[in-house]
Short mmCIF file of C-alpha atoms and ligand atoms in Angstrom, two decimals:
data_model
loop_
_atom_site.label_atom_id
_atom_site.label_comp_id
_atom_site.label_asym_id
_atom_site.label_seq_id
_atom_site.Cartn_x
_atom_site.Cartn_y
_atom_site.Cartn_z
CA UNK A 280 0.13 0.06 0.17
CA UNK A 281 1.56 3.45 -0.90
CA UNK A 282 0.77 6.76 0.37
CA UNK A 283 -1.73 7.49 -2.71
CA UNK A 284 -3.75 4.45 -1.56
CA UNK A 285 -3.91 5.95 1.95
CA UNK A 286 -5.33 9.08 0.16
CA UNK A 287 -8.20 7.22 -1.50
CA UNK A 288 -9.13 5.26 1.95
CA UNK A 289 -9.16 9.03 3.59
CA UNK A 290 -11.19 10.75 0.76
CA UNK A 291 -13.49 7.44 1.08
CA UNK A 292 -13.89 7.90 4.33
CA UNK A 293 -16.76 9.68 6.34
CA UNK A 294 -14.86 9.77 9.69
CA UNK A 295 -11.24 10.49 10.22
CA UNK A 296 -9.07 10.97 13.42
CA UNK A 297 -5.52 12.63 13.78
CA UNK A 298 -3.40 12.12 16.60
CA UNK A 299 -0.14 14.57 16.24
CA UNK A 300 2.84 14.83 18.13
CA UNK A 301 6.04 17.17 18.05
CA UNK A 302 7.56 15.64 14.66
CA UNK A 303 5.00 17.67 12.68
CA UNK A 304 6.46 20.94 14.33
CA UNK A 305 10.02 19.46 14.08
CA UNK A 306 9.31 20.80 10.13
CA UNK A 307 8.78 24.21 11.49
CA UNK A 308 11.90 24.35 13.53
CA UNK A 309 10.51 23.53 17.01
CA UNK A 310 12.55 21.12 18.75
CA UNK A 311 10.98 17.55 19.42
CA UNK A 312 11.24 16.20 23.25
CA UNK A 313 13.06 12.93 22.72
CA UNK A 314 15.96 12.03 20.33
CA UNK A 315 19.33 13.37 19.29
CA UNK A 316 18.10 17.15 19.66
CA UNK A 317 15.39 16.72 21.94
CA UNK A 318 14.62 19.10 24.64
CA UNK A 319 14.68 16.20 27.56
CA UNK A 320 18.29 15.86 26.20
CA UNK A 321 19.26 18.71 28.01
CA UNK A 322 16.53 18.90 30.89
CA UNK A 323 15.03 16.39 32.84
CA UNK A 324 11.12 16.18 32.51
CA UNK A 325 10.41 16.00 36.10
CA UNK A 326 12.97 19.10 36.98
CA UNK A 327 10.73 21.19 34.69
CA UNK A 328 7.68 19.73 33.67
CA UNK A 329 5.42 18.67 36.76
CA UNK A 330 3.58 20.40 39.54
CA UNK A 331 6.54 19.85 42.15
CA UNK A 332 8.65 21.71 40.00
CA UNK A 333 6.74 24.41 39.58
CA UNK A 334 5.83 24.91 43.38
CA UNK A 335 9.73 24.38 44.12
CA UNK A 336 11.02 27.13 41.68
CA UNK A 337 8.24 28.82 39.68
CA UNK A 338 11.20 31.08 38.37
CA UNK A 339 12.91 28.65 36.78
CA UNK A 340 9.65 26.91 35.24
CA UNK A 341 8.74 30.20 33.84
CA UNK A 342 12.01 31.11 32.39
CA UNK A 343 12.09 27.58 30.46
CA UNK A 344 8.70 28.61 29.00
CA UNK A 345 9.81 32.09 28.34
CA UNK A 346 12.98 30.58 26.12
CA UNK A 347 10.20 28.06 24.59
CA UNK A 348 7.84 31.27 23.78
CA UNK A 349 10.67 33.20 22.44
CA UNK A 350 11.77 30.42 19.93
CA UNK A 351 8.29 29.35 19.31
CA UNK A 352 7.14 33.07 18.26
CA UNK A 353 9.30 32.48 15.11
CA UNK A 354 7.89 29.75 13.80
CA UNK A 355 5.23 29.23 11.51
CA UNK A 356 2.68 26.25 10.73
CA UNK A 357 4.36 24.07 7.64
CA UNK A 358 2.70 22.45 5.10
CA UNK A 359 1.56 19.34 7.26
CA UNK A 360 -0.22 21.39 9.71
CA UNK A 361 -1.87 23.41 6.78
CA UNK A 362 -2.78 19.99 4.97
CA UNK A 363 -4.79 19.15 8.49
CA UNK A 364 -6.44 22.18 8.56
CA UNK A 365 -7.59 21.61 4.87
CA UNK A 366 -8.60 17.93 5.49
CA UNK A 367 -11.06 19.04 8.23
CA UNK A 368 -13.14 20.75 5.29
CA UNK A 369 -12.89 17.69 3.52
CA UNK A 370 -14.00 14.92 5.95
CA UNK A 371 -17.86 14.53 7.45
CA UNK A 372 -16.49 13.76 10.99
CA UNK A 373 -13.13 14.79 11.34
CA UNK A 374 -11.06 15.56 14.51
CA UNK A 375 -7.54 16.50 15.57
CA UNK A 376 -5.97 15.16 18.48
CA UNK A 377 -2.54 17.14 19.49
CA UNK A 378 -0.12 16.66 22.16
CA UNK A 379 1.94 19.70 20.82
CA UNK A 380 1.33 22.90 23.17
CA UNK A 381 2.97 25.33 20.33
CA UNK A 382 -0.43 26.62 19.23
CA UNK A 383 1.06 25.54 15.38
CA UNK A 384 -2.43 23.73 14.74
CA UNK A 385 -4.84 26.42 15.37
CA UNK A 386 -2.09 29.20 13.64
CA UNK A 387 -2.64 26.95 10.26
CA UNK A 388 -6.47 27.39 10.81
CA UNK A 389 -7.59 23.89 12.41
CA UNK A 390 -10.85 24.58 14.66
CA UNK A 391 -11.94 20.63 15.20
CA UNK A 392 -8.97 20.02 17.45
CA UNK A 393 -8.10 18.84 21.10
CA UNK A 394 -4.83 20.08 22.40
CA UNK A 395 -4.56 17.76 24.91
CA UNK A 396 -1.56 18.98 26.98
CA UNK A 397 -2.64 22.35 26.65
CA UNK A 398 -1.25 25.68 25.00
CA UNK A 399 1.69 27.40 25.64
CA UNK A 400 0.20 30.78 24.60
CA UNK A 401 -2.61 30.34 27.52
CA UNK A 402 -1.68 31.23 31.38
CA UNK A 403 -3.72 29.71 34.13
CA UNK A 404 -4.50 31.11 37.52
CA UNK A 405 -3.01 28.63 40.51
CA UNK A 406 -5.80 30.70 42.56
CA UNK A 407 -8.69 31.22 40.87
CA UNK A 408 -8.17 28.73 38.02
CA UNK A 409 -9.01 31.54 35.28
CA UNK A 410 -7.50 30.82 32.01
CA UNK A 411 -6.30 33.71 29.70
CA UNK A 412 -4.74 34.00 26.32
CA UNK A 413 -1.08 35.33 26.77
CA UNK A 414 1.20 35.95 23.72
CA UNK A 415 3.66 38.30 25.73
CA UNK A 416 7.16 37.46 24.83
CA UNK A 417 8.92 37.31 27.14
CA UNK A 418 6.56 37.12 29.79
CA UNK A 419 7.19 39.19 33.07
CA UNK A 420 8.44 36.85 35.83
CA UNK A 421 6.63 35.99 37.97
CA UNK A 422 2.94 36.92 36.49
CA UNK A 423 0.11 37.44 38.54
CA UNK A 424 -3.64 36.96 37.97
CA UNK A 425 -5.29 40.45 36.96
CA UNK A 426 -8.77 39.74 38.95
CA UNK A 427 -7.24 37.89 42.33
CA UNK A 428 -3.39 38.49 42.07
CA UNK A 429 -2.78 34.85 42.23
CA UNK A 430 0.43 33.44 40.67
CA UNK A 431 -0.23 32.56 36.92
CA UNK A 432 1.12 29.06 35.61
CA UNK A 433 1.62 27.83 32.09
CA UNK A 434 -1.87 26.18 30.81
CA UNK A 435 -0.04 22.93 30.08
CA UNK A 436 -0.41 19.36 31.36
CA UNK A 437 2.31 18.41 33.65
CA UNK A 438 3.77 14.81 34.16
CA UNK A 439 1.56 13.69 36.83
CA UNK A 440 -1.40 15.84 36.16
CA UNK A 441 -4.58 14.90 34.84
CA UNK A 442 -5.77 16.10 31.37
CA UNK A 443 -8.90 18.06 30.64
CA UNK A 444 -11.90 15.55 31.12
CA UNK A 445 -13.68 17.38 28.30
CA UNK A 446 -10.63 16.51 26.02
CA UNK A 447 -10.37 13.07 27.08
CA UNK A 448 -13.89 12.31 26.36
CA UNK A 449 -13.95 14.23 23.00
CA UNK A 450 -10.91 12.25 22.20
CA UNK A 451 -12.17 8.99 22.83
CA UNK A 452 -15.11 9.63 21.49
CA UNK A 453 -13.11 10.55 17.88
CA UNK A 454 -10.72 7.44 18.46
CA UNK A 455 -13.89 4.73 19.27
CA UNK A 456 -15.88 5.97 16.08
CA UNK A 457 -13.18 6.86 13.40
CA UNK A 458 -12.87 4.59 10.23
CA UNK A 459 -9.23 5.91 9.96
CA UNK A 460 -6.84 6.96 12.63
CA UNK A 461 -3.86 8.95 11.11
CA UNK A 462 -0.94 9.37 14.02
CA UNK A 463 1.81 11.74 12.80
CA UNK A 464 5.45 12.41 14.35
CA UNK A 465 4.77 11.24 17.84
CA UNK A 466 7.20 8.56 19.49
CA UNK A 467 4.13 7.36 21.32
CA UNK A 468 5.35 6.90 25.08
CA UNK A 469 3.65 9.48 26.60
CA UNK A 470 0.36 8.57 28.38
CA UNK A 471 -2.90 8.71 27.70
CA UNK A 472 -2.01 9.61 24.10
CA UNK A 473 0.44 6.54 23.87
CA UNK A 474 -3.07 4.05 24.37
CA UNK A 475 -4.98 6.10 21.42
CA UNK A 476 -3.62 3.90 18.65
CA UNK A 477 -4.60 0.52 20.48
CA UNK A 478 -7.89 1.49 21.37
CA UNK A 479 -8.74 3.00 17.77
CA UNK A 480 -7.16 -0.19 16.35
CA UNK A 481 -9.73 -2.49 18.46
CA UNK A 482 -12.51 -0.39 17.76
CA UNK A 483 -11.91 -1.35 13.75
CA UNK A 484 -10.20 1.68 12.59
CA UNK A 485 -7.47 1.72 9.91
CA UNK A 486 -4.37 2.96 11.51
CA UNK A 487 -1.62 5.09 9.47
CA UNK A 488 1.55 6.05 10.98
CA UNK A 489 3.54 8.89 9.42
CA UNK A 490 6.84 9.14 11.37
CA UNK A 491 10.42 9.87 10.48
CA UNK A 492 11.39 6.55 12.50
CA UNK A 493 10.00 3.40 13.48
CA UNK A 494 8.28 3.57 16.96
CA UNK A 495 6.78 1.36 19.40
CA UNK A 496 3.31 1.41 17.47
CA UNK A 497 4.99 0.47 14.42
CA UNK A 498 4.08 -3.19 14.27
CA UNK A 499 0.70 -2.68 15.74
CA UNK A 500 -0.84 -0.27 12.95
CA UNK A 501 -1.84 -1.13 9.75
CA UNK A 502 0.53 0.75 7.83
CA UNK A 503 3.50 2.67 8.77
CA UNK A 504 5.39 5.08 6.75
CA UNK A 505 8.63 6.61 7.34
CA UNK A 506 9.24 10.13 6.04
CA UNK A 507 9.16 13.89 6.91
CA UNK A 508 5.74 14.96 8.16
CA UNK A 509 5.92 18.07 5.58
CA UNK A 510 6.37 15.96 2.52
CA UNK A 511 3.82 12.94 3.74
CA UNK A 512 0.61 14.86 4.91
CA UNK A 513 0.31 17.09 1.93
CA UNK A 514 -0.07 14.02 -0.25
CA UNK A 515 -2.98 12.82 1.87
CA UNK A 516 -5.56 15.54 0.63
CA UNK A 517 -8.18 14.81 -1.72
CA UNK A 518 -7.57 15.61 -5.56
C1 BV8 B 663 -1.58 11.15 33.29
C2 BV8 B 663 4.44 19.18 28.73
C3 BV8 B 663 -3.55 10.54 34.74
C4 BV8 B 663 5.16 19.75 28.74
C5 BV8 B 663 4.31 16.74 28.45
C6 BV8 B 663 4.48 4.56 33.83
C7 BV8 B 663 3.85 3.72 32.71
C8 BV8 B 663 2.87 4.48 32.31
C9 BV8 B 663 2.42 5.92 32.52
C10 BV8 B 663 3.40 6.35 33.35
C11 BV8 B 663 4.32 6.24 34.10
N1 BV8 B 663 4.77 6.98 34.75
C12 BV8 B 663 4.28 7.75 34.68
C13 BV8 B 663 2.90 8.06 33.64
C14 BV8 B 663 2.12 8.78 33.57
C15 BV8 B 663 2.77 9.59 32.42
C16 BV8 B 663 3.71 9.22 31.27
O1 BV8 B 663 2.80 8.73 30.50
N2 BV8 B 663 5.01 8.96 31.45
C17 BV8 B 663 5.63 8.09 30.33
C18 BV8 B 663 6.80 9.28 30.21
C19 BV8 B 663 5.71 7.01 31.17
N3 BV8 B 663 1.87 10.46 31.84
C20 BV8 B 663 0.98 11.76 32.53
O2 BV8 B 663 1.99 11.80 33.77
C21 BV8 B 663 0.13 12.32 32.01
N4 BV8 B 663 -0.91 12.38 32.85
O3 BV8 B 663 -1.40 10.12 33.10
O4 BV8 B 663 -2.93 11.49 34.20
C22 BV8 B 663 -2.24 10.38 36.28
C23 BV8 B 663 -2.11 11.36 37.29
C24 BV8 B 663 -1.61 11.46 38.25
C25 BV8 B 663 -0.97 10.26 38.47
C26 BV8 B 663 -1.11 9.16 37.71
C27 BV8 B 663 -1.69 9.07 36.44
C28 BV8 B 663 0.43 13.92 31.67
C29 BV8 B 663 1.29 13.80 30.74
C30 BV8 B 663 1.82 15.15 30.21
C31 BV8 B 663 2.32 15.20 29.05
N5 BV8 B 663 3.13 16.45 28.85
N6 BV8 B 663 4.71 17.81 28.44
C32 BV8 B 663 5.66 20.94 28.08
O5 BV8 B 663 5.35 20.70 26.59
O6 BV8 B 663 5.53 21.85 28.24
S1 BV8 B 663 4.65 15.39 27.60
C33 BV8 B 663 5.48 15.63 26.03
O7 BV8 B 663 5.24 14.60 25.29
C34 BV8 B 663 5.11 16.98 25.37
O8 BV8 B 663 3.60 17.26 25.67
C35 BV8 B 663 4.50 15.99 24.10
O9 BV8 B 663 3.76 16.34 23.13
C36 BV8 B 663 4.87 14.40 24.58
C37 BV8 B 663 4.70 13.41 23.65
O10 BV8 B 663 5.77 13.48 22.91
P1 BV8 B 663 5.83 13.27 21.38
O11 BV8 B 663 5.02 14.58 20.67
O12 BV8 B 663 5.79 12.01 20.94
O13 BV8 B 663 7.30 13.91 21.00
P2 BV8 B 663 8.96 13.33 20.80
O14 BV8 B 663 9.90 13.89 21.09
O15 BV8 B 663 8.82 11.72 21.70
O16 BV8 B 663 8.81 12.38 19.28
C38 BV8 B 663 8.83 13.11 17.99
C39 BV8 B 663 8.25 12.14 17.16
O17 BV8 B 663 8.37 12.77 15.90
C40 BV8 B 663 9.84 10.89 16.95
O18 BV8 B 663 9.21 9.66 16.75
C41 BV8 B 663 10.46 11.34 15.70
O19 BV8 B 663 11.12 10.16 15.24
C42 BV8 B 663 9.31 11.97 14.89
N7 BV8 B 663 9.78 13.14 14.23
C43 BV8 B 663 10.59 13.84 14.33
N8 BV8 B 663 10.76 14.79 13.14
C44 BV8 B 663 9.64 14.11 12.59
C45 BV8 B 663 8.90 13.24 13.05
N9 BV8 B 663 7.81 12.69 12.24
C46 BV8 B 663 7.45 13.10 11.26
N10 BV8 B 663 8.30 14.44 10.67
C47 BV8 B 663 9.77 14.71 11.05
N11 BV8 B 663 9.92 15.86 10.23
ZN1 ZN B 664 -6.47 34.59 39.98
#
């Protein structure tokens, strides 16, 4: 089966769900998490991306997010983000689940999506829970809530934290009901997203993986194609 056969399969499907990870934004110049050049090469996740880390030293955590916001402010959606934004117009029941917090999917025009790990361009008050968009680069350290003066944190799901229940419900519904699940650029090791491919497969979806490298899911999926997201995803748009 070739990428063009997959395109035909998608064109005929009434329901398509897509799961993306850092690999789709790698083609926009955004560093991934794992691998040779990954962010976790220099930082330990629990030292920065955990509620304990923020409690211990919110300044260091905010400095790391400031650095990433600065980097991201220079990046733009690539052909793969744009193709997925276009694909949602062609499929009756379409849902995009992204683990990425970079905001590049909405920037490309995607509207039917769950950002299950949050969004780096939103802040949340640790006191009143208020969520606000915030595009300041750099953000003032330490930022405080306009309403209650509580400390603001990135609106991101850290390790050991639960995902938003509405995002989870929406994602599971989309995974259980789709004819095709397309997985792009994720190493498939972070839960609960790591369970999404087996769930969709079990419920009868045709599962396609597009990734630069093989992953723990490559043997489980119906077809795994190796290559860059920006080259492969645009080929899936209907003619
Ligand atoms: C939870 C946000 C319930 C920070 C992130 C032991 C066993 C099982 C589970 C656990 C366990 N111990 C702990 C857990 C749970 C934990 C977990 O899964 N840990 C793993 C690591 C074992 N999960 C959680 O804690 C989650 N919450 O489970 O809640 C609960 C609650 C309390 C107690 C218990 C349970 C919360 C997870 C939060 C995740 N947040 N970080 C931030 O971004 O600021 S994770 C981080 O990883 C990012 O968010 C990222 O989105 C996510 C996934 O990574 P990927 O996107 O896949 O990126 P990666 O770099 O790994 O891979 C990139 C891929 O792209 C590679 O395959 C590469 O080959 C490919 N690629 C590269 N270039 C290209 C390409 N492909 C195509 N084209 C290219 N050009
Ligand atoms: Zn507040």
